[in-house]
PDB file of C-alpha atoms and ligand atoms in Angstrom:
ATOM      1  CA  LEU L   3      60.416 -13.477 -72.897  1.00 97.00           C
ATOM      2  CA  GLU L   4      58.050 -13.062 -75.554  1.00 98.00           C
ATOM      3  CA  SER L   5      55.255 -14.874 -76.664  1.00 98.00           C
ATOM      4  CA  TYR L   6      53.766 -15.459 -80.061  1.00 98.00           C
ATOM      5  CA  PHE L   7      50.327 -16.232 -81.542  1.00 99.00           C
ATOM      6  CA  ILE L   8      51.162 -18.323 -84.866  1.00 99.00           C
ATOM      7  CA  ALA L   9      48.613 -17.449 -87.207  1.00 98.00           C
ATOM      8  CA  GLY L  10      48.336 -18.974 -90.799  1.00 98.00           C
ATOM      9  CA  THR L  11      46.766 -17.447 -94.078  1.00 98.00           C
ATOM     10  CA  ASP L  12      44.474 -20.429 -94.197  1.00 97.00           C
ATOM     11  CA  THR L  13      43.890 -23.783 -93.097  1.00 97.00           C
ATOM     12  CA  ASP L  14      46.597 -26.519 -93.830  1.00 97.00           C
ATOM     13  CA  VAL L  15      49.342 -24.077 -94.662  1.00 98.00           C
ATOM     14  CA  GLY L  16      51.548 -25.371 -92.053  1.00 98.00           C
ATOM     15  CA  LYS L  17      50.991 -23.674 -88.856  1.00 98.00           C
ATOM     16  CA  THR L  18      51.227 -26.807 -86.853  1.00 98.00           C
ATOM     17  CA  PHE L  19      54.098 -28.459 -88.435  1.00 98.00           C
ATOM     18  CA  VAL L  20      56.362 -24.868 -88.278  1.00 98.00           C
ATOM     19  CA  THR L  21      54.951 -24.417 -84.273  1.00 98.00           C
ATOM     20  CA  ALA L  22      56.226 -27.775 -83.588  1.00 98.00           C
ATOM     21  CA  GLY L  23      59.692 -26.768 -85.315  1.00 98.00           C
ATOM     22  CA  LEU L  24      60.176 -23.422 -83.378  1.00 98.00           C
ATOM     23  CA  ALA L  25      58.762 -25.229 -80.233  1.00 98.00           C
ATOM     24  CA  LEU L  26      61.784 -28.110 -80.466  1.00 98.00           C
ATOM     25  CA  ALA L  27      64.212 -25.292 -81.789  1.00 98.00           C
ATOM     26  CA  ILE L  28      63.578 -22.976 -78.913  1.00 98.00           C
ATOM     27  CA  ARG L  29      63.347 -25.658 -76.586  1.00 97.00           C
ATOM     28  CA  LYS L  30      67.144 -26.756 -77.526  1.00 97.00           C
ATOM     29  CA  LEU L  31      67.856 -23.248 -76.279  1.00 97.00           C
ATOM     30  CA  GLY L  32      66.937 -24.435 -72.867  1.00 97.00           C
ATOM     31  CA  ILE L  33      63.769 -22.422 -72.600  1.00 98.00           C
ATOM     32  CA  ASP L  34      60.836 -23.925 -71.277  1.00 98.00           C
ATOM     33  CA  VAL L  35      58.341 -22.942 -74.150  1.00 98.00           C
ATOM     34  CA  GLY L  36      54.296 -24.079 -73.464  1.00 98.00           C
ATOM     35  CA  ILE L  37      52.125 -24.567 -76.434  1.00 98.00           C
ATOM     36  CA  MET L  38      48.251 -23.937 -76.881  1.00 98.00           C
ATOM     37  CA  LYS L  39      45.696 -24.875 -79.494  1.00 98.00           C
ATOM     38  CA  PRO L  40      42.681 -23.065 -77.914  1.00 98.00           C
ATOM     39  CA  PHE L  41      40.034 -24.531 -80.084  1.00 98.00           C
ATOM     40  CA  ALA L  42      40.942 -27.614 -82.053  1.00 97.00           C
ATOM     41  CA  ALA L  43      38.638 -29.543 -84.388  1.00 96.00           C
ATOM     42  CA  GLY L  44      38.622 -32.590 -86.965  1.00 94.00           C
ATOM     43  CA  THR L  45      38.773 -36.193 -86.204  1.00 95.00           C
ATOM     44  CA  ARG L  46      39.227 -37.624 -82.930  1.00 96.00           C
ATOM     45  CA  GLN L  47      42.452 -39.342 -82.264  1.00 96.00           C
ATOM     46  CA  LYS L  48      42.293 -42.883 -80.803  1.00 94.00           C
ATOM     47  CA  ASN L  49      45.357 -42.800 -78.452  1.00 94.00           C
ATOM     48  CA  GLY L  50      46.952 -39.257 -76.665  1.00 94.00           C
ATOM     49  CA  PHE L  51      45.173 -36.107 -76.806  1.00 97.00           C
ATOM     50  CA  LYS L  52      41.828 -35.795 -78.889  1.00 97.00           C
ATOM     51  CA  SER L  53      43.406 -33.330 -81.408  1.00 97.00           C
ATOM     52  CA  GLU L  54      46.432 -34.357 -83.374  1.00 97.00           C
ATOM     53  CA  ASP L  55      47.644 -30.946 -83.602  1.00 97.00           C
ATOM     54  CA  VAL L  56      47.786 -30.789 -79.771  1.00 98.00           C
ATOM     55  CA  GLN L  57      49.737 -34.197 -79.766  1.00 98.00           C
ATOM     56  CA  ILE L  58      52.263 -32.910 -82.133  1.00 98.00           C
ATOM     57  CA  LEU L  59      52.703 -29.448 -80.068  1.00 98.00           C
ATOM     58  CA  ALA L  60      53.024 -31.125 -76.595  1.00 98.00           C
ATOM     59  CA  ASP L  61      55.394 -33.776 -78.023  1.00 98.00           C
ATOM     60  CA  ALA L  62      57.591 -31.029 -79.996  1.00 98.00           C
ATOM     61  CA  ALA L  63      57.506 -28.944 -76.740  1.00 98.00           C
ATOM     62  CA  GLN L  64      58.352 -32.123 -74.522  1.00 97.00           C
ATOM     63  CA  ILE L  65      55.498 -31.040 -72.187  1.00 95.00           C
ATOM     64  CA  ASN L  66      53.168 -32.850 -70.164  1.00 93.00           C
ATOM     65  CA  ASP L  67      50.284 -30.458 -69.217  1.00 97.00           C
ATOM     66  CA  SER L  68      46.893 -31.501 -69.125  1.00 97.00           C
ATOM     67  CA  GLU L  69      44.424 -31.570 -72.357  1.00 97.00           C
ATOM     68  CA  ASP L  70      42.022 -29.300 -70.861  1.00 97.00           C
ATOM     69  CA  LEU L  71      44.669 -26.915 -70.760  1.00 98.00           C
ATOM     70  CA  LEU L  72      46.505 -27.016 -73.944  1.00 98.00           C
ATOM     71  CA  ASN L  73      42.955 -27.375 -75.499  1.00 98.00           C
ATOM     72  CA  PRO L  74      40.373 -26.116 -73.615  1.00 98.00           C
ATOM     73  CA  GLN L  75      37.747 -27.031 -76.583  1.00 97.00           C
ATOM     74  CA  PHE L  76      37.628 -29.872 -79.084  1.00 97.00           C
ATOM     75  CA  PHE L  77      35.003 -30.157 -81.840  1.00 97.00           C
ATOM     76  CA  PRO L  78      34.855 -33.660 -83.540  1.00 96.00           C
ATOM     77  CA  ILE L  79      33.876 -32.275 -86.779  1.00 95.00           C
ATOM     78  CA  ASP L  80      36.202 -30.302 -89.581  1.00 95.00           C
ATOM     79  CA  ALA L  81      34.962 -26.491 -88.994  1.00 97.00           C
ATOM     80  CA  SER L  82      35.400 -23.346 -87.607  1.00 97.00           C
ATOM     81  CA  PRO L  83      34.417 -23.064 -83.752  1.00 97.00           C
ATOM     82  CA  PHE L  84      31.758 -21.131 -84.503  1.00 98.00           C
ATOM     83  CA  THR L  85      30.073 -23.353 -86.772  1.00 97.00           C
ATOM     84  CA  ALA L  86      31.207 -26.673 -85.209  1.00 97.00           C
ATOM     85  CA  SER L  87      30.003 -25.527 -81.982  1.00 96.00           C
ATOM     86  CA  LYS L  88      26.124 -24.657 -83.723  1.00 96.00           C
ATOM     87  CA  ASN L  89      26.143 -27.799 -85.266  1.00 96.00           C
ATOM     88  CA  LEU L  90      26.995 -29.827 -82.238  1.00 95.00           C
ATOM     89  CA  ASN L  91      24.843 -27.770 -80.189  1.00 95.00           C
ATOM     90  CA  LEU L  92      27.765 -26.688 -78.090  1.00 94.00           C
ATOM     91  CA  GLY L  93      28.806 -23.745 -76.362  1.00 95.00           C
ATOM     92  CA  VAL L  94      31.878 -21.726 -76.946  1.00 97.00           C
ATOM     93  CA  ASP L  95      33.746 -20.936 -73.719  1.00 97.00           C
ATOM     94  CA  VAL L  96      36.104 -18.216 -74.927  1.00 98.00           C
ATOM     95  CA  ASN L  97      36.742 -16.951 -70.773  1.00 98.00           C
ATOM     96  CA  LEU L  98      37.984 -20.423 -70.463  1.00 98.00           C
ATOM     97  CA  VAL L  99      40.206 -20.140 -73.171  1.00 98.00           C
ATOM     98  CA  LEU L 100      41.691 -17.029 -71.688  1.00 98.00           C
ATOM     99  CA  THR L 101      41.884 -18.361 -68.334  1.00 98.00           C
ATOM    100  CA  ASN L 102      43.750 -21.302 -69.217  1.00 98.00           C
ATOM    101  CA  PHE L 103      45.993 -19.302 -71.457  1.00 98.00           C
ATOM    102  CA  ARG L 104      46.719 -17.332 -68.442  1.00 98.00           C
ATOM    103  CA  LYS L 105      47.531 -20.139 -66.211  1.00 98.00           C
ATOM    104  CA  LEU L 106      49.604 -21.589 -69.016  1.00 98.00           C
ATOM    105  CA  THR L 107      51.685 -18.335 -69.053  1.00 98.00           C
ATOM    106  CA  THR L 108      52.622 -18.508 -65.388  1.00 98.00           C
ATOM    107  CA  MET L 109      53.545 -22.706 -65.961  1.00 98.00           C
ATOM    108  CA  HIS L 110      56.067 -21.475 -68.950  1.00 98.00           C
ATOM    109  CA  GLU L 111      58.608 -19.035 -69.808  1.00 98.00           C
ATOM    110  CA  MET L 112      57.130 -18.341 -72.820  1.00 98.00           C
ATOM    111  CA  MET L 113      54.193 -19.641 -75.172  1.00 98.00           C
ATOM    112  CA  LEU L 114      53.320 -20.425 -78.528  1.00 98.00           C
ATOM    113  CA  VAL L 115      49.512 -20.288 -79.435  1.00 99.00           C
ATOM    114  CA  GLU L 116      48.398 -22.064 -82.457  1.00 98.00           C
ATOM    115  CA  GLY L 117      45.136 -20.239 -84.268  1.00 98.00           C
ATOM    116  CA  MET L 118      42.648 -21.975 -86.103  1.00 97.00           C
ATOM    117  CA  GLY L 119      42.422 -21.917 -89.897  1.00 97.00           C
ATOM    118  CA  GLY L 120      43.191 -18.105 -91.065  1.00 98.00           C
ATOM    119  CA  ILE L 121      42.578 -14.937 -88.489  1.00 98.00           C
ATOM    120  CA  MET L 122      39.174 -14.079 -89.728  1.00 98.00           C
ATOM    121  CA  THR L 123      37.748 -17.775 -88.718  1.00 98.00           C
ATOM    122  CA  PRO L 124      34.802 -17.063 -86.374  1.00 98.00           C
ATOM    123  CA  ILE L 125      34.751 -18.330 -82.938  1.00 98.00           C
ATOM    124  CA  LEU L 126      31.567 -16.554 -82.107  1.00 98.00           C
ATOM    125  CA  LYS L 127      29.165 -14.066 -84.024  1.00 96.00           C
ATOM    126  CA  ASN L 128      31.406 -11.102 -84.346  1.00 97.00           C
ATOM    127  CA  TYR L 129      34.593 -12.576 -82.326  1.00 98.00           C
ATOM    128  CA  PHE L 130      37.269 -14.057 -84.597  1.00 98.00           C
ATOM    129  CA  VAL L 131      40.301 -15.183 -84.113  1.00 98.00           C
ATOM    130  CA  THR L 132      41.460 -11.786 -84.369  1.00 98.00           C
ATOM    131  CA  ASN L 133      39.415 -10.737 -81.430  1.00 98.00           C
ATOM    132  CA  LEU L 134      41.104 -13.734 -79.310  1.00 98.00           C
ATOM    133  CA  ILE L 135      44.337 -12.896 -80.488  1.00 98.00           C
ATOM    134  CA  LYS L 136      43.951  -9.110 -79.056  1.00 98.00           C
ATOM    135  CA  ASP L 137      42.415 -10.875 -75.944  1.00 98.00           C
ATOM    136  CA  MET L 138      45.020 -12.351 -75.332  1.00 98.00           C
ATOM    137  CA  LYS L 139      47.500  -9.643 -75.905  1.00 98.00           C
ATOM    138  CA  LEU L 140      50.020 -11.683 -78.136  1.00 98.00           C
ATOM    139  CA  ASP L 141      52.042 -10.655 -81.491  1.00 98.00           C
ATOM    140  CA  VAL L 142      51.440 -12.642 -84.529  1.00 98.00           C
ATOM    141  CA  ILE L 143      54.063 -14.959 -86.772  1.00 98.00           C
ATOM    142  CA  LEU L 144      52.024 -15.487 -90.058  1.00 98.00           C
ATOM    143  CA  ILE L 145      52.497 -18.841 -91.835  1.00 98.00           C
ATOM    144  CA  THR L 146      52.150 -18.380 -95.637  1.00 98.00           C
ATOM    145  CA  ARG L 147      52.485 -20.977 -98.490  1.00 97.00           C
ATOM    146  CA  THR L 148      53.659 -20.630-101.795  1.00 98.00           C
ATOM    147  CA  ARG L 149      50.394 -21.325-103.814  1.00 97.00           C
ATOM    148  CA  ILE L 150      49.117 -19.055-106.324  1.00 97.00           C
ATOM    149  CA  GLY L 151      46.502 -16.823-104.550  1.00 97.00           C
ATOM    150  CA  THR L 152      48.968 -16.417-101.265  1.00 98.00           C
ATOM    151  CA  VAL L 153      49.791 -12.806-101.886  1.00 98.00           C
ATOM    152  CA  ASN L 154      46.094 -11.787-101.814  1.00 98.00           C
ATOM    153  CA  HIS L 155      45.613 -14.116 -98.862  1.00 98.00           C
ATOM    154  CA  THR L 156      48.550 -12.463 -97.231  1.00 98.00           C
ATOM    155  CA  ILE L 157      47.907  -8.980 -98.371  1.00 98.00           C
ATOM    156  CA  MET L 158      44.456  -9.373 -96.923  1.00 98.00           C
ATOM    157  CA  THR L 159      45.665 -10.881 -93.618  1.00 98.00           C
ATOM    158  CA  CYS L 160      48.136  -8.176 -92.981  1.00 98.00           C
ATOM    159  CA  ALA L 161      45.201  -5.893 -93.562  1.00 98.00           C
ATOM    160  CA  MET L 162      43.125  -7.207 -91.199  1.00 98.00           C
ATOM    161  CA  CYS L 163      46.017  -7.486 -88.406  1.00 98.00           C
ATOM    162  CA  LYS L 164      46.402  -3.845 -88.980  1.00 98.00           C
ATOM    163  CA  HIS L 165      42.534  -2.868 -88.697  1.00 98.00           C
ATOM    164  CA  PHE L 166      42.143  -4.934 -85.502  1.00 98.00           C
ATOM    165  CA  GLY L 167      45.579  -3.290 -83.992  1.00 98.00           C
ATOM    166  CA  ILE L 168      47.316  -6.587 -83.908  1.00 98.00           C
ATOM    167  CA  SER L 169      51.047  -6.613 -84.360  1.00 98.00           C
ATOM    168  CA  LEU L 170      52.744  -8.476 -86.936  1.00 98.00           C
ATOM    169  CA  ARG L 171      56.717  -9.958 -85.830  1.00 98.00           C
ATOM    170  CA  GLY L 172      57.258 -11.509 -89.277  1.00 98.00           C
ATOM    171  CA  ILE L 173      56.208 -14.056 -92.294  1.00 98.00           C
ATOM    172  CA  ILE L 174      57.139 -17.549 -92.661  1.00 98.00           C
ATOM    173  CA  ILE L 175      56.774 -19.093 -95.957  1.00 98.00           C
ATOM    174  CA  ASN L 176      55.955 -22.448 -96.033  1.00 98.00           C
ATOM    175  CA  ASN L 177      57.285 -23.526 -99.315  1.00 97.00           C
ATOM    176  CA  ILE L 178      55.489 -26.648 -99.716  1.00 96.00           C
ATOM    177  CA  ASP L 179      53.214 -26.083-103.204  1.00 95.00           C
ATOM    178  CA  ASP L 180      53.901 -25.350-106.833  1.00 93.00           C
ATOM    179  CA  GLY L 181      53.341 -21.736-107.306  1.00 96.00           C
ATOM    180  CA  TYR L 182      55.579 -18.850-106.296  1.00 97.00           C
ATOM    181  CA  SER L 183      59.285 -19.343-106.268  1.00 96.00           C
ATOM    182  CA  GLU L 184      60.532 -18.416-103.138  1.00 95.00           C
ATOM    183  CA  LYS L 185      62.566 -15.609-104.512  1.00 95.00           C
ATOM    184  CA  THR L 186      59.500 -14.195-106.089  1.00 96.00           C
ATOM    185  CA  LEU L 187      57.151 -14.691-103.289  1.00 97.00           C
ATOM    186  CA  GLN L 188      60.211 -12.938-101.087  1.00 97.00           C
ATOM    187  CA  SER L 189      60.456 -10.190-103.435  1.00 97.00           C
ATOM    188  CA  ASP L 190      56.855  -9.603-103.587  1.00 98.00           C
ATOM    189  CA  PHE L 191      56.162  -9.484-100.116  1.00 98.00           C
ATOM    190  CA  ASN L 192      59.318  -7.128 -99.369  1.00 98.00           C
ATOM    191  CA  ASP L 193      57.632  -4.922-102.303  1.00 98.00           C
ATOM    192  CA  LEU L 194      53.822  -4.936-100.732  1.00 98.00           C
ATOM    193  CA  LEU L 195      54.126  -5.515 -97.122  1.00 98.00           C
ATOM    194  CA  ASP L 196      55.533  -3.618 -94.172  1.00 96.00           C
ATOM    195  CA  VAL L 197      56.362  -6.722 -92.211  1.00 98.00           C
ATOM    196  CA  PRO L 198      59.604  -8.667 -92.364  1.00 97.00           C
ATOM    197  CA  THR L 199      59.917 -12.225 -93.729  1.00 98.00           C
ATOM    198  CA  LEU L 200      61.562 -14.134 -91.290  1.00 98.00           C
ATOM    199  CA  CYS L 201      62.540 -17.329 -93.586  1.00 97.00           C
ATOM    200  CA  THR L 202      61.424 -19.607 -96.324  1.00 97.00           C
ATOM    201  CA  ILE L 203      60.740 -23.266 -95.192  1.00 98.00           C
ATOM    202  CA  PRO L 204      61.175 -26.120 -97.831  1.00 97.00           C
ATOM    203  CA  LYS L 205      59.523 -29.149 -98.036  1.00 97.00           C
ATOM    204  CA  ILE L 206      61.029 -31.267 -95.531  1.00 98.00           C
ATOM    205  CA  ALA L 207      61.067 -35.069 -95.976  1.00 97.00           C
ATOM    206  CA  ASN L 208      58.735 -37.337 -93.697  1.00 97.00           C
ATOM    207  CA  ARG L 209      57.861 -34.183 -92.145  1.00 97.00           C
ATOM    208  CA  ASP L 210      60.795 -34.458 -89.893  1.00 98.00           C
ATOM    209  CA  LEU L 211      60.912 -32.094 -86.887  1.00 98.00           C
ATOM    210  CA  VAL L 212      64.666 -32.456 -85.952  1.00 98.00           C
ATOM    211  CA  THR L 213      65.541 -31.380 -89.554  1.00 98.00           C
ATOM    212  CA  LEU L 214      63.363 -28.449 -89.615  1.00 98.00           C
ATOM    213  CA  SER L 215      64.252 -27.371 -86.190  1.00 98.00           C
ATOM    214  CA  GLU L 216      67.549 -27.579 -87.318  1.00 98.00           C
ATOM    215  CA  TYR L 217      66.642 -25.130 -90.439  1.00 98.00           C
ATOM    216  CA  ILE L 218      64.637 -22.863 -88.063  1.00 98.00           C
ATOM    217  CA  GLU L 219      67.769 -22.419 -86.099  1.00 98.00           C
ATOM    218  CA  LYS L 220      70.065 -21.554 -89.023  1.00 98.00           C
ATOM    219  CA  LYS L 221      67.546 -19.489 -90.620  1.00 97.00           C
ATOM    220  CA  ILE L 222      65.591 -17.352 -87.757  1.00 98.00           C
ATOM    221  CA  ASP L 223      67.511 -15.040 -85.504  1.00 97.00           C
ATOM    222  CA  LEU L 224      65.421 -16.881 -82.387  1.00 97.00           C
ATOM    223  CA  LYS L 225      67.348 -14.799 -79.345  1.00 96.00           C
ATOM    224  CA  LYS L 226      66.047 -11.494 -81.126  1.00 96.00           C
ATOM    225  CA  LEU L 227      62.239 -12.927 -81.669  1.00 97.00           C
ATOM    226  CA  LEU L 228      62.266 -14.261 -78.024  1.00 97.00           C
ATOM    227  CA  PHE L 229      64.485 -11.970 -75.479  1.00 96.00           C
TER     228      PHE L 229
HETATM  229  N1  ATP S   9      57.588 -27.734 -94.965  1.00 81.91           N
HETATM  230  C1  ATP S   9      56.868 -28.670 -94.875  1.00 81.91           C
HETATM  231  N2  ATP S   9      57.414 -29.952 -95.069  1.00 81.91           N
HETATM  232  C2  ATP S   9      56.797 -31.033 -95.284  1.00 81.91           C
HETATM  233  N3  ATP S   9      55.171 -31.338 -94.703  1.00 81.91           N
HETATM  234  C3  ATP S   9      54.504 -30.028 -94.496  1.00 81.91           C
HETATM  235  C4  ATP S   9      55.428 -29.206 -94.326  1.00 81.91           C
HETATM  236  N4  ATP S   9      54.494 -28.066 -93.772  1.00 81.91           N
HETATM  237  C5  ATP S   9      53.448 -28.396 -93.600  1.00 81.91           C
HETATM  238  N5  ATP S   9      53.731 -29.918 -93.899  1.00 81.91           N
HETATM  239  C6  ATP S   9      52.655 -30.761 -93.688  1.00 81.91           C
HETATM  240  O1  ATP S   9      51.465 -30.406 -94.525  1.00 81.91           O
HETATM  241  C7  ATP S   9      50.076 -30.661 -93.591  1.00 81.91           C
HETATM  242  C8  ATP S   9      49.353 -29.642 -93.299  1.00 81.91           C
HETATM  243  O2  ATP S   9      50.030 -28.572 -92.258  1.00 81.91           O
HETATM  244  P1  ATP S   9      49.634 -28.581 -90.854  1.00 81.91           P
HETATM  245  O3  ATP S   9      48.700 -29.599 -90.178  1.00 81.91           O
HETATM  246  O4  ATP S   9      50.802 -27.969 -90.216  1.00 81.91           O
HETATM  247  O5  ATP S   9      48.638 -27.368 -91.056  1.00 81.91           O
HETATM  248  P2  ATP S   9      48.061 -26.257 -90.480  1.00 81.91           P
HETATM  249  O6  ATP S   9      48.212 -24.948 -90.902  1.00 81.91           O
HETATM  250  O7  ATP S   9      48.287 -26.629 -88.832  1.00 81.91           O
HETATM  251  O8  ATP S   9      46.531 -26.845 -90.452  1.00 81.91           O
HETATM  252  P3  ATP S   9      44.949 -26.328 -89.778  1.00 81.91           P
HETATM  253  O9  ATP S   9      44.715 -25.241 -90.063  1.00 81.91           O
HETATM  254  O10 ATP S   9      44.271 -27.779 -89.590  1.00 81.91           O
HETATM  255  O11 ATP S   9      45.670 -26.746 -87.921  1.00 81.91           O
HETATM  256  C9  ATP S   9      50.560 -31.840 -92.323  1.00 81.91           C
HETATM  257  O12 ATP S   9      50.387 -33.026 -92.930  1.00 81.91           O
HETATM  258  C10 ATP S   9      51.853 -31.352 -92.450  1.00 81.91           C
HETATM  259  O13 ATP S   9      53.103 -32.275 -91.628  1.00 81.91           O
HETATM  260 MG1   MG S  10      47.290 -27.234 -87.517  1.00 81.91          MG
END
């Protein structure tokens, strides 16, 4: 089964929400899907996993792997791994991330790995999310939003993937902003990119994951993506 790195054109585009929906939809196919958020940052949660993203993903995938495996490094400030580690005087351990990733791939039939920010988010000097994707040997599903500016971000992301030799399997448009209509954006992406748009996701009331997963099941040929 194929595993994927879920990247975004930016922070806050819906990587966690869409990845959780994908995980739940894949679960419903009877597939044991593992999740990982290699580096997480932000406000530390009081209950459960430190990172809210990790909590959401683990709940959706219905797994109870240890936090150390799912999220090897957590930085309690909102910043890239590079910036956070520098400001907190902590090391960044890419090898630990890769070791844990390999461990998780033996424990599950497939993996969904959520990125941090965009694909050029720095992890170390001269080591970006793109480098991590290469080291994990994963194909990418790209989440984009609909606000004006997204075409620029999406083209840049696709260009950097090409530059790094990363295979982009598809784009998911997260229709969460005023800006481009779904139709306009899909047609622009078709004209400008050589990456297919897998589907557009509407704003989901109450961020309900079951509704999202049902939507994904209807719109995306998951079997084609996974097998
Ligand atoms: N289609 C949607 N419908 C409703 N709410 C959404 C949708 N997509 C995202 N959201 C909400 O928008 C917020 C940002 O989404 P999310 O946390 O998934 O972004 P992200 O790309 O994972 O951000 P980060 O870079 O911090 O990991 C969340 O509160 C999420 O629940
Ligand atoms: Mg997230």
